[in-house]
Short mmCIF file of C-alpha atoms and ligand atoms in Angstrom, two decimals:
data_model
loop_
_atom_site.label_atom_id
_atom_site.label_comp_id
_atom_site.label_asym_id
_atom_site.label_seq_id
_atom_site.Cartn_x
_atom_site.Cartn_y
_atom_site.Cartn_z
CA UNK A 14 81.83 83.63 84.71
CA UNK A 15 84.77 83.73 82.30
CA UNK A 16 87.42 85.43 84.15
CA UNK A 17 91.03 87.17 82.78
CA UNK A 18 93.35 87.68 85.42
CA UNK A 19 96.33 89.69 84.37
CA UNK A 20 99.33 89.18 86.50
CA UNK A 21 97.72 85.70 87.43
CA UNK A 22 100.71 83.88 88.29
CA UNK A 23 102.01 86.43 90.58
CA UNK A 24 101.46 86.23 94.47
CA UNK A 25 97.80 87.74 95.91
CA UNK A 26 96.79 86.67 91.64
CA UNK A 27 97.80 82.63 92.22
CA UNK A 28 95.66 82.44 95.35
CA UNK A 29 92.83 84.60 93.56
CA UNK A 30 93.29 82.17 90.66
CA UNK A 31 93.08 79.05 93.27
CA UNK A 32 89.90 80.77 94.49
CA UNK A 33 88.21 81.33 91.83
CA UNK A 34 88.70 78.07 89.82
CA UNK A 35 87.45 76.37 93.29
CA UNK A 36 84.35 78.21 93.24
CA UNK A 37 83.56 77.16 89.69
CA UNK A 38 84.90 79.93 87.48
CA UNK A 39 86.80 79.96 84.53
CA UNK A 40 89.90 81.78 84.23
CA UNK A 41 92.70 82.74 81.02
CA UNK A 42 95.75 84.21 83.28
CA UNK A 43 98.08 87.08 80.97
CA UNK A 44 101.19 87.49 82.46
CA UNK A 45 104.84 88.50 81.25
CA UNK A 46 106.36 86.67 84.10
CA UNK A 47 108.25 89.22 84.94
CA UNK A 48 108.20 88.83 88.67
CA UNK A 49 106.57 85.25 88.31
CA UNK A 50 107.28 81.91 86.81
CA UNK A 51 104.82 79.52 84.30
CA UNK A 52 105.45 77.19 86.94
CA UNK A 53 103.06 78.98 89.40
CA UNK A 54 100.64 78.14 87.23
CA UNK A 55 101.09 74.12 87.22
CA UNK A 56 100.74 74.54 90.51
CA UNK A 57 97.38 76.39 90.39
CA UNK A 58 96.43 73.56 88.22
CA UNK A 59 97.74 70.67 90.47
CA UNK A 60 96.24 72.48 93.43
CA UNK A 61 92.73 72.67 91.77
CA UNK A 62 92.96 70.09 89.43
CA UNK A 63 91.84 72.54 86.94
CA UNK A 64 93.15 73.45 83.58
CA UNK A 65 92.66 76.98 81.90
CA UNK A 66 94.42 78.79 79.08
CA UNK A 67 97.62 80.90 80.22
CA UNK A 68 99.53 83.83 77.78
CA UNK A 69 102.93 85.00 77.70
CA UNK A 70 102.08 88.70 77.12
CA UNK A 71 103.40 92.19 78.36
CA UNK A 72 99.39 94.06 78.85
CA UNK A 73 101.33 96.94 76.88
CA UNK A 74 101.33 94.34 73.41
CA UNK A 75 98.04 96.30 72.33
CA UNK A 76 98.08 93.38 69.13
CA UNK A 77 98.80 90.22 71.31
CA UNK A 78 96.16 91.46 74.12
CA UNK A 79 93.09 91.77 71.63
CA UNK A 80 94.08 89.12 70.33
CA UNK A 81 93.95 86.82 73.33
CA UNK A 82 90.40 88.92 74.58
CA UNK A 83 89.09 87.72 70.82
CA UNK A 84 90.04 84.05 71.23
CA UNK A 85 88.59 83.79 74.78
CA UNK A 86 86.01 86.11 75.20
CA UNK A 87 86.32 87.15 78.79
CA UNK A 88 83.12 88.46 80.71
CA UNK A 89 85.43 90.32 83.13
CA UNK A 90 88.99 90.91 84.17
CA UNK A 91 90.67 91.28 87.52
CA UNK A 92 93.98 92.94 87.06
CA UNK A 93 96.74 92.21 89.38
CA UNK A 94 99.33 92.99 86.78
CA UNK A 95 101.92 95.65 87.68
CA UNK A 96 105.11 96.75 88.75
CA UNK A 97 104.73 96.62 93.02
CA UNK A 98 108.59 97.77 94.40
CA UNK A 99 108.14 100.64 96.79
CA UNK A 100 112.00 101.81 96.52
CA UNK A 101 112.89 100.21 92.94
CA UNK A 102 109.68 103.00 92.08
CA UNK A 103 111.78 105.34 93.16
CA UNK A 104 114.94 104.79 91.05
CA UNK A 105 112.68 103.90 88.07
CA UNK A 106 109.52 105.46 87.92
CA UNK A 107 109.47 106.02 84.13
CA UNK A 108 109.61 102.23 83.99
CA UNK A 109 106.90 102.40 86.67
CA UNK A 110 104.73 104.96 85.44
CA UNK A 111 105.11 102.80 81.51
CA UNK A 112 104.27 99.06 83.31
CA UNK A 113 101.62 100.21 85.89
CA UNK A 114 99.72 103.11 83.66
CA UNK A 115 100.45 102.54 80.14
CA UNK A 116 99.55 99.19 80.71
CA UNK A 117 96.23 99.48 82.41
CA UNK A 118 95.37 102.34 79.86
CA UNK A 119 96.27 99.50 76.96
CA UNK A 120 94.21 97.34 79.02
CA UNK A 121 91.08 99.01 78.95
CA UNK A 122 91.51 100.27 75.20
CA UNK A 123 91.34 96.48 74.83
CA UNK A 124 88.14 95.56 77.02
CA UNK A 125 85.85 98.73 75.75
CA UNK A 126 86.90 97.65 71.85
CA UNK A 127 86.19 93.84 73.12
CA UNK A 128 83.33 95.36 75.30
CA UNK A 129 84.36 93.99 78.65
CA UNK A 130 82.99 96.61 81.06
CA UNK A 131 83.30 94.67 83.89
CA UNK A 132 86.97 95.04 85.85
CA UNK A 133 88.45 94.62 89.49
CA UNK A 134 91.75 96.58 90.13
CA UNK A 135 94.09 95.83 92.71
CA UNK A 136 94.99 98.96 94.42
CA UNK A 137 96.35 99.91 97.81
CA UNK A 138 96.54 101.76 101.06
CA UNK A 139 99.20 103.72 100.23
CA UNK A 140 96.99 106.02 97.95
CA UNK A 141 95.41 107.61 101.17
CA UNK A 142 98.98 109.01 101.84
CA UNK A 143 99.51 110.44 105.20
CA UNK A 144 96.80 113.04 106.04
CA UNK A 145 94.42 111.02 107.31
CA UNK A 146 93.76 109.32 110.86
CA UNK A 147 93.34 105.71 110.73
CA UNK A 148 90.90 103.34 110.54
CA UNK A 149 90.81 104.61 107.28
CA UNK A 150 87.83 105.07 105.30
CA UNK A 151 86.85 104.63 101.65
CA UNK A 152 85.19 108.31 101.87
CA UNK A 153 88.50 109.84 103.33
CA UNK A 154 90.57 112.09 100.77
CA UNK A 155 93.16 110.52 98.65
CA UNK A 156 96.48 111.78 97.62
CA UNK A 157 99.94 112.74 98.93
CA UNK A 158 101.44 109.94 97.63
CA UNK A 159 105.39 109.71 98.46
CA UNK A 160 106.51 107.59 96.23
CA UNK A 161 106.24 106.77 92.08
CA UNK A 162 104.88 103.45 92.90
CA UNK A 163 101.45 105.17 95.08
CA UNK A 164 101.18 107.90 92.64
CA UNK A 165 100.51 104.92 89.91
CA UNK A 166 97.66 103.92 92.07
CA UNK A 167 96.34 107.05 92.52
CA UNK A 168 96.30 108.16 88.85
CA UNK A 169 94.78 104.63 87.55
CA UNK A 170 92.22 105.13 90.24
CA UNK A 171 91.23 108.63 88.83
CA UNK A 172 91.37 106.56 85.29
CA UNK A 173 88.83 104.42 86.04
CA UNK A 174 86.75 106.67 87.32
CA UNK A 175 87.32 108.77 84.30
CA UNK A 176 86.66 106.25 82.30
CA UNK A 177 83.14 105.17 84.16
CA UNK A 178 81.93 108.88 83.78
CA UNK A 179 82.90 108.43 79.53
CA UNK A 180 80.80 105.10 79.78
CA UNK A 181 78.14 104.23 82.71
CA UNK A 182 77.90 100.70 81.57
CA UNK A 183 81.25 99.80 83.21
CA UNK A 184 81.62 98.17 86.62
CA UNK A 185 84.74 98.75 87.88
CA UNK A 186 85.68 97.96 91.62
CA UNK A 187 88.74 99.46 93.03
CA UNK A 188 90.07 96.99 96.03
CA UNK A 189 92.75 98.89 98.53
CA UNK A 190 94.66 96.44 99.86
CA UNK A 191 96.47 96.29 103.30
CA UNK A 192 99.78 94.34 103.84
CA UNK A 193 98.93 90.95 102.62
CA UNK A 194 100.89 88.36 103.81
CA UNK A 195 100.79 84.16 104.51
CA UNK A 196 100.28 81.61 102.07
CA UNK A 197 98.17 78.91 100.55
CA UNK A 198 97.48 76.15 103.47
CA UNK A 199 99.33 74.01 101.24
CA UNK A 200 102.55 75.54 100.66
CA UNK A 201 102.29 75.17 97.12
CA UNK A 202 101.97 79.02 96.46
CA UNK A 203 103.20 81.83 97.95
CA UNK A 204 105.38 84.65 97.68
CA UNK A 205 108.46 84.23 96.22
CA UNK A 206 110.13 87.60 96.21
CA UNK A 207 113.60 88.42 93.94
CA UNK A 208 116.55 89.06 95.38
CA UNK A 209 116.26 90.90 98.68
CA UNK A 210 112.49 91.12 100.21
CA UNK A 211 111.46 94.71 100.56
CA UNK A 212 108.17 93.37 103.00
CA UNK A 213 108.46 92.39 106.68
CA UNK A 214 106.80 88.83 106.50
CA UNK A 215 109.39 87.71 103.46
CA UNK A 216 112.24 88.97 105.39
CA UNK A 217 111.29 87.06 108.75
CA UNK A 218 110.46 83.64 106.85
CA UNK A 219 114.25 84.08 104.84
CA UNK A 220 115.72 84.75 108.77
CA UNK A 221 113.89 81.91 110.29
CA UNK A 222 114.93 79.88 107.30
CA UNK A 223 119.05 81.07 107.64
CA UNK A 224 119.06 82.23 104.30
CA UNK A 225 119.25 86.24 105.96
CA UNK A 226 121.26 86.68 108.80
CA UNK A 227 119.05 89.47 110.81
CA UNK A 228 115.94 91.51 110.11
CA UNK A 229 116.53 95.22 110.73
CA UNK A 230 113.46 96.93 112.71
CA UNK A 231 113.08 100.29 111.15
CA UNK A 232 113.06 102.52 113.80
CA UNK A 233 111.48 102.35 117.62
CA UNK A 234 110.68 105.52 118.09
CA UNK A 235 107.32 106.64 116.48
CA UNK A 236 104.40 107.28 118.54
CA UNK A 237 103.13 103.75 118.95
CA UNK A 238 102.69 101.35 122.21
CA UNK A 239 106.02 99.90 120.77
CA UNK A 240 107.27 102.57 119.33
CA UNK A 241 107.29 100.63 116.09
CA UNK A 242 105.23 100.72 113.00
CA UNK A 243 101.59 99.56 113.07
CA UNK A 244 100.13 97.87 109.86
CA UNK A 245 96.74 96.10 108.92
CA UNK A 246 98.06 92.29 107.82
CA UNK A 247 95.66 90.65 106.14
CA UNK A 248 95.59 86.82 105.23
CA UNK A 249 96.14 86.19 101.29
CA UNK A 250 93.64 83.73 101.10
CA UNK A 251 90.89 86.23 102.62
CA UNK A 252 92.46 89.06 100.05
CA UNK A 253 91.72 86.14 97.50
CA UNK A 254 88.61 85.42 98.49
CA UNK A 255 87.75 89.66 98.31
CA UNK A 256 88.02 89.59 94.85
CA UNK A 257 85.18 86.81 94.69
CA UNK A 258 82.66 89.02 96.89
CA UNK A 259 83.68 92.09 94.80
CA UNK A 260 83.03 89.79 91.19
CA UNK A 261 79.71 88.57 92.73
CA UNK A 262 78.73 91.95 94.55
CA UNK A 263 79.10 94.39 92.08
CA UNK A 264 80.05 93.27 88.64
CA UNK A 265 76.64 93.95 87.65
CA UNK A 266 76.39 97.25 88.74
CA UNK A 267 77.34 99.78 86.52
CA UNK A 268 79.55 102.28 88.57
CA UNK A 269 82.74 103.14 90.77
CA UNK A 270 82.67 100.38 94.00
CA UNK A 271 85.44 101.29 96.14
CA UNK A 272 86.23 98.65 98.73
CA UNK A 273 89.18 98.49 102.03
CA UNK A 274 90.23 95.06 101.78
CA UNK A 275 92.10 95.15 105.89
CA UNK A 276 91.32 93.17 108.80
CA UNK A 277 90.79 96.34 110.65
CA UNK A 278 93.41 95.24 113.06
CA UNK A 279 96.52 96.59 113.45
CA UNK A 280 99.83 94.73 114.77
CA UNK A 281 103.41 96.72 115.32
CA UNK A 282 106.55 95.04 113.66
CA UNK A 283 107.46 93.78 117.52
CA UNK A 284 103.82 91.75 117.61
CA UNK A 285 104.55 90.34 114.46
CA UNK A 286 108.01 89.12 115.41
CA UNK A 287 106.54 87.74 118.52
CA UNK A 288 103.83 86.19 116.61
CA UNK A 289 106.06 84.36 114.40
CA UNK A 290 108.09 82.96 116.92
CA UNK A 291 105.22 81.57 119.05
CA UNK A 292 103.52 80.16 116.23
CA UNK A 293 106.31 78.22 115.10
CA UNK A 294 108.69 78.07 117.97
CA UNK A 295 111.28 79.82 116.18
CA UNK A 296 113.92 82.21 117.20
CA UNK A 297 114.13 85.65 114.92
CA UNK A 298 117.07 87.44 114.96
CA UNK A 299 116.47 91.51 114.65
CA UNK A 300 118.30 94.50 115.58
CA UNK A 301 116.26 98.28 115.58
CA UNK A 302 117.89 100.34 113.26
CA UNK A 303 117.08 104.00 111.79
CA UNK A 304 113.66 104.35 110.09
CA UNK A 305 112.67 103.74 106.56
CA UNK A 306 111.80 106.75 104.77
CA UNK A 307 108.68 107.38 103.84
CA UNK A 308 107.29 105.05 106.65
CA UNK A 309 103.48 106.10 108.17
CA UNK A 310 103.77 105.32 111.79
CA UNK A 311 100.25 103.76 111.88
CA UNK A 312 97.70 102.47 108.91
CA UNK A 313 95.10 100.11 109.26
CA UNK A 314 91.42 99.64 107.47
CA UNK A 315 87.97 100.91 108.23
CA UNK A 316 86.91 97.15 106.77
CA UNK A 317 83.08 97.49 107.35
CA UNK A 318 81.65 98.89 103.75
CA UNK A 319 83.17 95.44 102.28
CA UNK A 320 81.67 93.83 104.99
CA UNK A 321 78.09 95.13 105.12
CA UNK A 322 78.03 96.13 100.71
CA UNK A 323 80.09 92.27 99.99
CA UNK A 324 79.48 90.48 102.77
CA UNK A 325 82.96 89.60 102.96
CA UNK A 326 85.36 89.82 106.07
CA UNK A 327 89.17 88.83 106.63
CA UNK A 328 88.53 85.43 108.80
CA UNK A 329 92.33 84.40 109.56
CA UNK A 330 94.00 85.64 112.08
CA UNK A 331 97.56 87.08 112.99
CA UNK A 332 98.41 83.33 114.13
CA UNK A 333 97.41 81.52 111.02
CA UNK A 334 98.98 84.33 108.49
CA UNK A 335 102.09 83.47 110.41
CA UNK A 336 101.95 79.68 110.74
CA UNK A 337 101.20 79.52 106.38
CA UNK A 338 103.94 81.92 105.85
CA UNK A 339 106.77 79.63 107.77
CA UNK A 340 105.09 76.52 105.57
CA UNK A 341 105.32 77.84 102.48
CA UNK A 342 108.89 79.20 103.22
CA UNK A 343 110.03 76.18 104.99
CA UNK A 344 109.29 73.87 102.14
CA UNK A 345 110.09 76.40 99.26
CA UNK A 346 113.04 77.70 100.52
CA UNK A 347 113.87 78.69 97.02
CA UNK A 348 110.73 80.03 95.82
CA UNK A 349 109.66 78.26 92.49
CA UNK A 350 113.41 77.87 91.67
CA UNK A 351 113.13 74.03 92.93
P1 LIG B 22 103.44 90.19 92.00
O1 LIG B 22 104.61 90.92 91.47
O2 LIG B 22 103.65 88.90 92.69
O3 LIG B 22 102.39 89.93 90.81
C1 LIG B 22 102.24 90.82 89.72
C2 LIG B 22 102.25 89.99 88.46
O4 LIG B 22 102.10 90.86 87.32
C3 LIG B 22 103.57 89.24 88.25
O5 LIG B 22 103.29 87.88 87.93
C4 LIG B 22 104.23 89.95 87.06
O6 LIG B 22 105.02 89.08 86.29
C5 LIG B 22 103.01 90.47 86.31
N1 LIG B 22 103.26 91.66 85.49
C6 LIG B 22 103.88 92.81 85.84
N2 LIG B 22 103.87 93.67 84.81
C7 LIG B 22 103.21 93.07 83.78
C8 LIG B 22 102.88 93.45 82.46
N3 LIG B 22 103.23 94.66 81.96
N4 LIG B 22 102.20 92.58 81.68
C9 LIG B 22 101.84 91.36 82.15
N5 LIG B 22 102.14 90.94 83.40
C10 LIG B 22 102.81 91.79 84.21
O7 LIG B 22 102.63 91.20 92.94
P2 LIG B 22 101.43 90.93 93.94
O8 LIG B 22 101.93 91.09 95.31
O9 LIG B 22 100.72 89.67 93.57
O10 LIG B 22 100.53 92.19 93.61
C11 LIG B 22 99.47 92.13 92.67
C12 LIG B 22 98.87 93.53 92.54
O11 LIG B 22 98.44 93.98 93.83
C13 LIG B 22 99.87 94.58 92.01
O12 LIG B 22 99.18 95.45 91.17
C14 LIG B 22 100.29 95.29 93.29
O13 LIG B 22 100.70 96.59 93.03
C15 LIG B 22 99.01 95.25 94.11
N6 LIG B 22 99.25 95.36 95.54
C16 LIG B 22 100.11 94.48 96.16
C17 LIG B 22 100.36 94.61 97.53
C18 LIG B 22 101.33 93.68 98.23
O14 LIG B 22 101.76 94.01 99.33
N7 LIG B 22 101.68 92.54 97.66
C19 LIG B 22 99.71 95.61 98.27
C20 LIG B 22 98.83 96.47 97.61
C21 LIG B 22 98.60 96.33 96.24
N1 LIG B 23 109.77 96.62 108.16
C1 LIG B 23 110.90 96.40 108.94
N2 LIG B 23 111.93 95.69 108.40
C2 LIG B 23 111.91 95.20 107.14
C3 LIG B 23 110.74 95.41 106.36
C4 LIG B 23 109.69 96.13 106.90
O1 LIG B 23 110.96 96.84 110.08
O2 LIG B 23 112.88 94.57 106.69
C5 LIG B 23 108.64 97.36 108.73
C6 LIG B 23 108.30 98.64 107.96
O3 LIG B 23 109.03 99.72 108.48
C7 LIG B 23 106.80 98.76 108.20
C8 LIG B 23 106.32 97.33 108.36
O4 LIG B 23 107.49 96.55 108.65
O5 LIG B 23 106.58 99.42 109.42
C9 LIG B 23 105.65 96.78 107.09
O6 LIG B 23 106.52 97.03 106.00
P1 LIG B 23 106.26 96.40 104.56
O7 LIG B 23 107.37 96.85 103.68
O8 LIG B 23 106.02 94.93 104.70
O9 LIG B 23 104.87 97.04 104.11
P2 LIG B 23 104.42 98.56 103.88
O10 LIG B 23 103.40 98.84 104.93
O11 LIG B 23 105.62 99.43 103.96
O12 LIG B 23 103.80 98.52 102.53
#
């Protein structure tokens, strides 16, 4: 299959890329760059040793996307692109609500006029807000949202399955990711966050590596064995590798697939600290401060309708998502900025 990947040379869209091209598809990548670099994609190439076309374009250039879906004639689209800053949402959500929905609206304008009715979307836990008790389900309610960045989800969610009951012939999958973390086994790609990481694994890798002096612990006092937070980390390669099962599970079934992409297992901010220090034999320096708003206490995955409708599982463990993270940092400790 022919494959566009907006927001391919970001982080959880390189390592789809990677995958994809190594099982034999072909891929254009459409990305602004606007968290990314071009040179993420020379090093999907040297990876792979694979070439594929690559655009410069914003998904909101209505002109320049057509354009691009007329020259290559996708047969589907996974789209990673999107604005992904919990807080920065907050301060800007006009910016997010313009990059996350205009865009995807713009997006599939562009696919039904091209007729491309075949589309993964990356979405998240955070749309099943906080009423629900984990593992979480596919079938559990959605909503409650508590933050600009979830509500995007949400609302391009209900899009696409607007859109689906406007036009049975789509397939659209909707993948809810967990907290991704770790790295190609290379070290070649990864994530390469600007300016201050917002995530947990980022800001442990930039402590181990001296470049941040301590990781703050927000808060020890919810209602967990730890009293901190508890989160379903899932492998980047295995998130990669969901987006394969999804493509070759449902893409030719007409309809709205909704898949948890989790491990099912969940790990408190302590076990991932200790984690990373026993897999690498590093020290990490921390100190518990107040909680972060708008923290759950506990969220992990129900992961067995992607395993039993895919046939896909998470396969890494907390060991390995640790071990790829330190590699990629340790030997990037700039990012792409090298
Ligand atoms: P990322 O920022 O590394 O990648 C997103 C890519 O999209 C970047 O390369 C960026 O330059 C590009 N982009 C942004 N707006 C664009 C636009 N208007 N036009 C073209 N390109 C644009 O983020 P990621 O971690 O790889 O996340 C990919 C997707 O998965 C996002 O939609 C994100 O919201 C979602 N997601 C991420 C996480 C996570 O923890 N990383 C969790 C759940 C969901
Ligand atoms: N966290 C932390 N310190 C940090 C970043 C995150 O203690 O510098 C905690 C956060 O409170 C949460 C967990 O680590 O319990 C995962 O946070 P992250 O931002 O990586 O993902 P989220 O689940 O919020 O999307």
């Amino acid at each position: 299959m022919k494959i566009l990947v907006t927001g391919g040379a970001g982080y959880i869209g390189s390592h789809t890329a990677v995958e994809l091209l190594d099982s034999g598809h072909e891929i254009v990548v459409v990305d602004n760059y606007i968290n990314s670099s071009p040179k993420v994609l020379d090093r999907v190439r040297e990876l792979t040793g694979k070439d594929f076309e690559s655009f410069e374009c914003d998904i909101r250039d209505k002109k320049k996307l057509t354009e691009i879906f007329q020259k290559t004639k996708p047969d589907a689209v996974i789209h990673f692109a999107g604005l992904k800053s919990v807080g920065e949402s907050v301060m800007k959500p006009l910016e997010y609500y313009d990059n996350n929905i205009y865009g995807t609206v713009v997006l599939l304008e562009v696919m039904r006029a091209c007729g491309v009715k075949k589309i993964v979307f990356s979405s998240s836990a955070t749309v099943y807000g906080g009423g629900n008790v984990p593992p979480l389900r596919e079938d559990m309610p959605v909503g409650g949202t508590t933050n600009p960045y979830g509500t995007t989800k949400l609302h391009i969610e209900k899009i696409l399955s607007d859109l689906y009951v406007a036009d049975n012939l789509f397939s659209i999958v909707i993948l809810r990711y967990f907290n991704p973390i770790g790295a190609h086994d290379s070290g070649r790609i990864g994530e390469a966050p600007n300016g201050l990481p917002n995530n947990l694994m980022p800001y442990i890798t930039q402590v181990a590596c001296g470049k941040l002096e301590c990781l703050r612990v927000f808060g020890d006092d919810y209602p967990t064995p730890d009293g901190t937070c508890i989160r379903d980390y899932i492998h980047v390669v295995d998130l990669a590798k969901g987006h394969l099962a999804a493509l070759n599970g449902c893409a030719d079934k007409p309809g709205v697939h909704i898949f948890n992409l989790g491990t099912g297992v969940g790990y408190s901010v302590f076990d991932v600290i200790n984690a990373f220090e026993k897999a690498n034999g590093l020290k990490i320096n921390y100190v518990v401060t107040g909680r972060r708003d708008g923290d759950l206490p506990v969220c992990y995955a129900d992961a067995t309708k992607a395993n039993e409708v895919l046939g896909w599982r998470a396969e890494r463990g907390i060991e390995n998502m640790c071990l790829t993270s330190w590699n990629w940092q340790s030997k990037n400790p700039n990012g792409y900025d090298d």
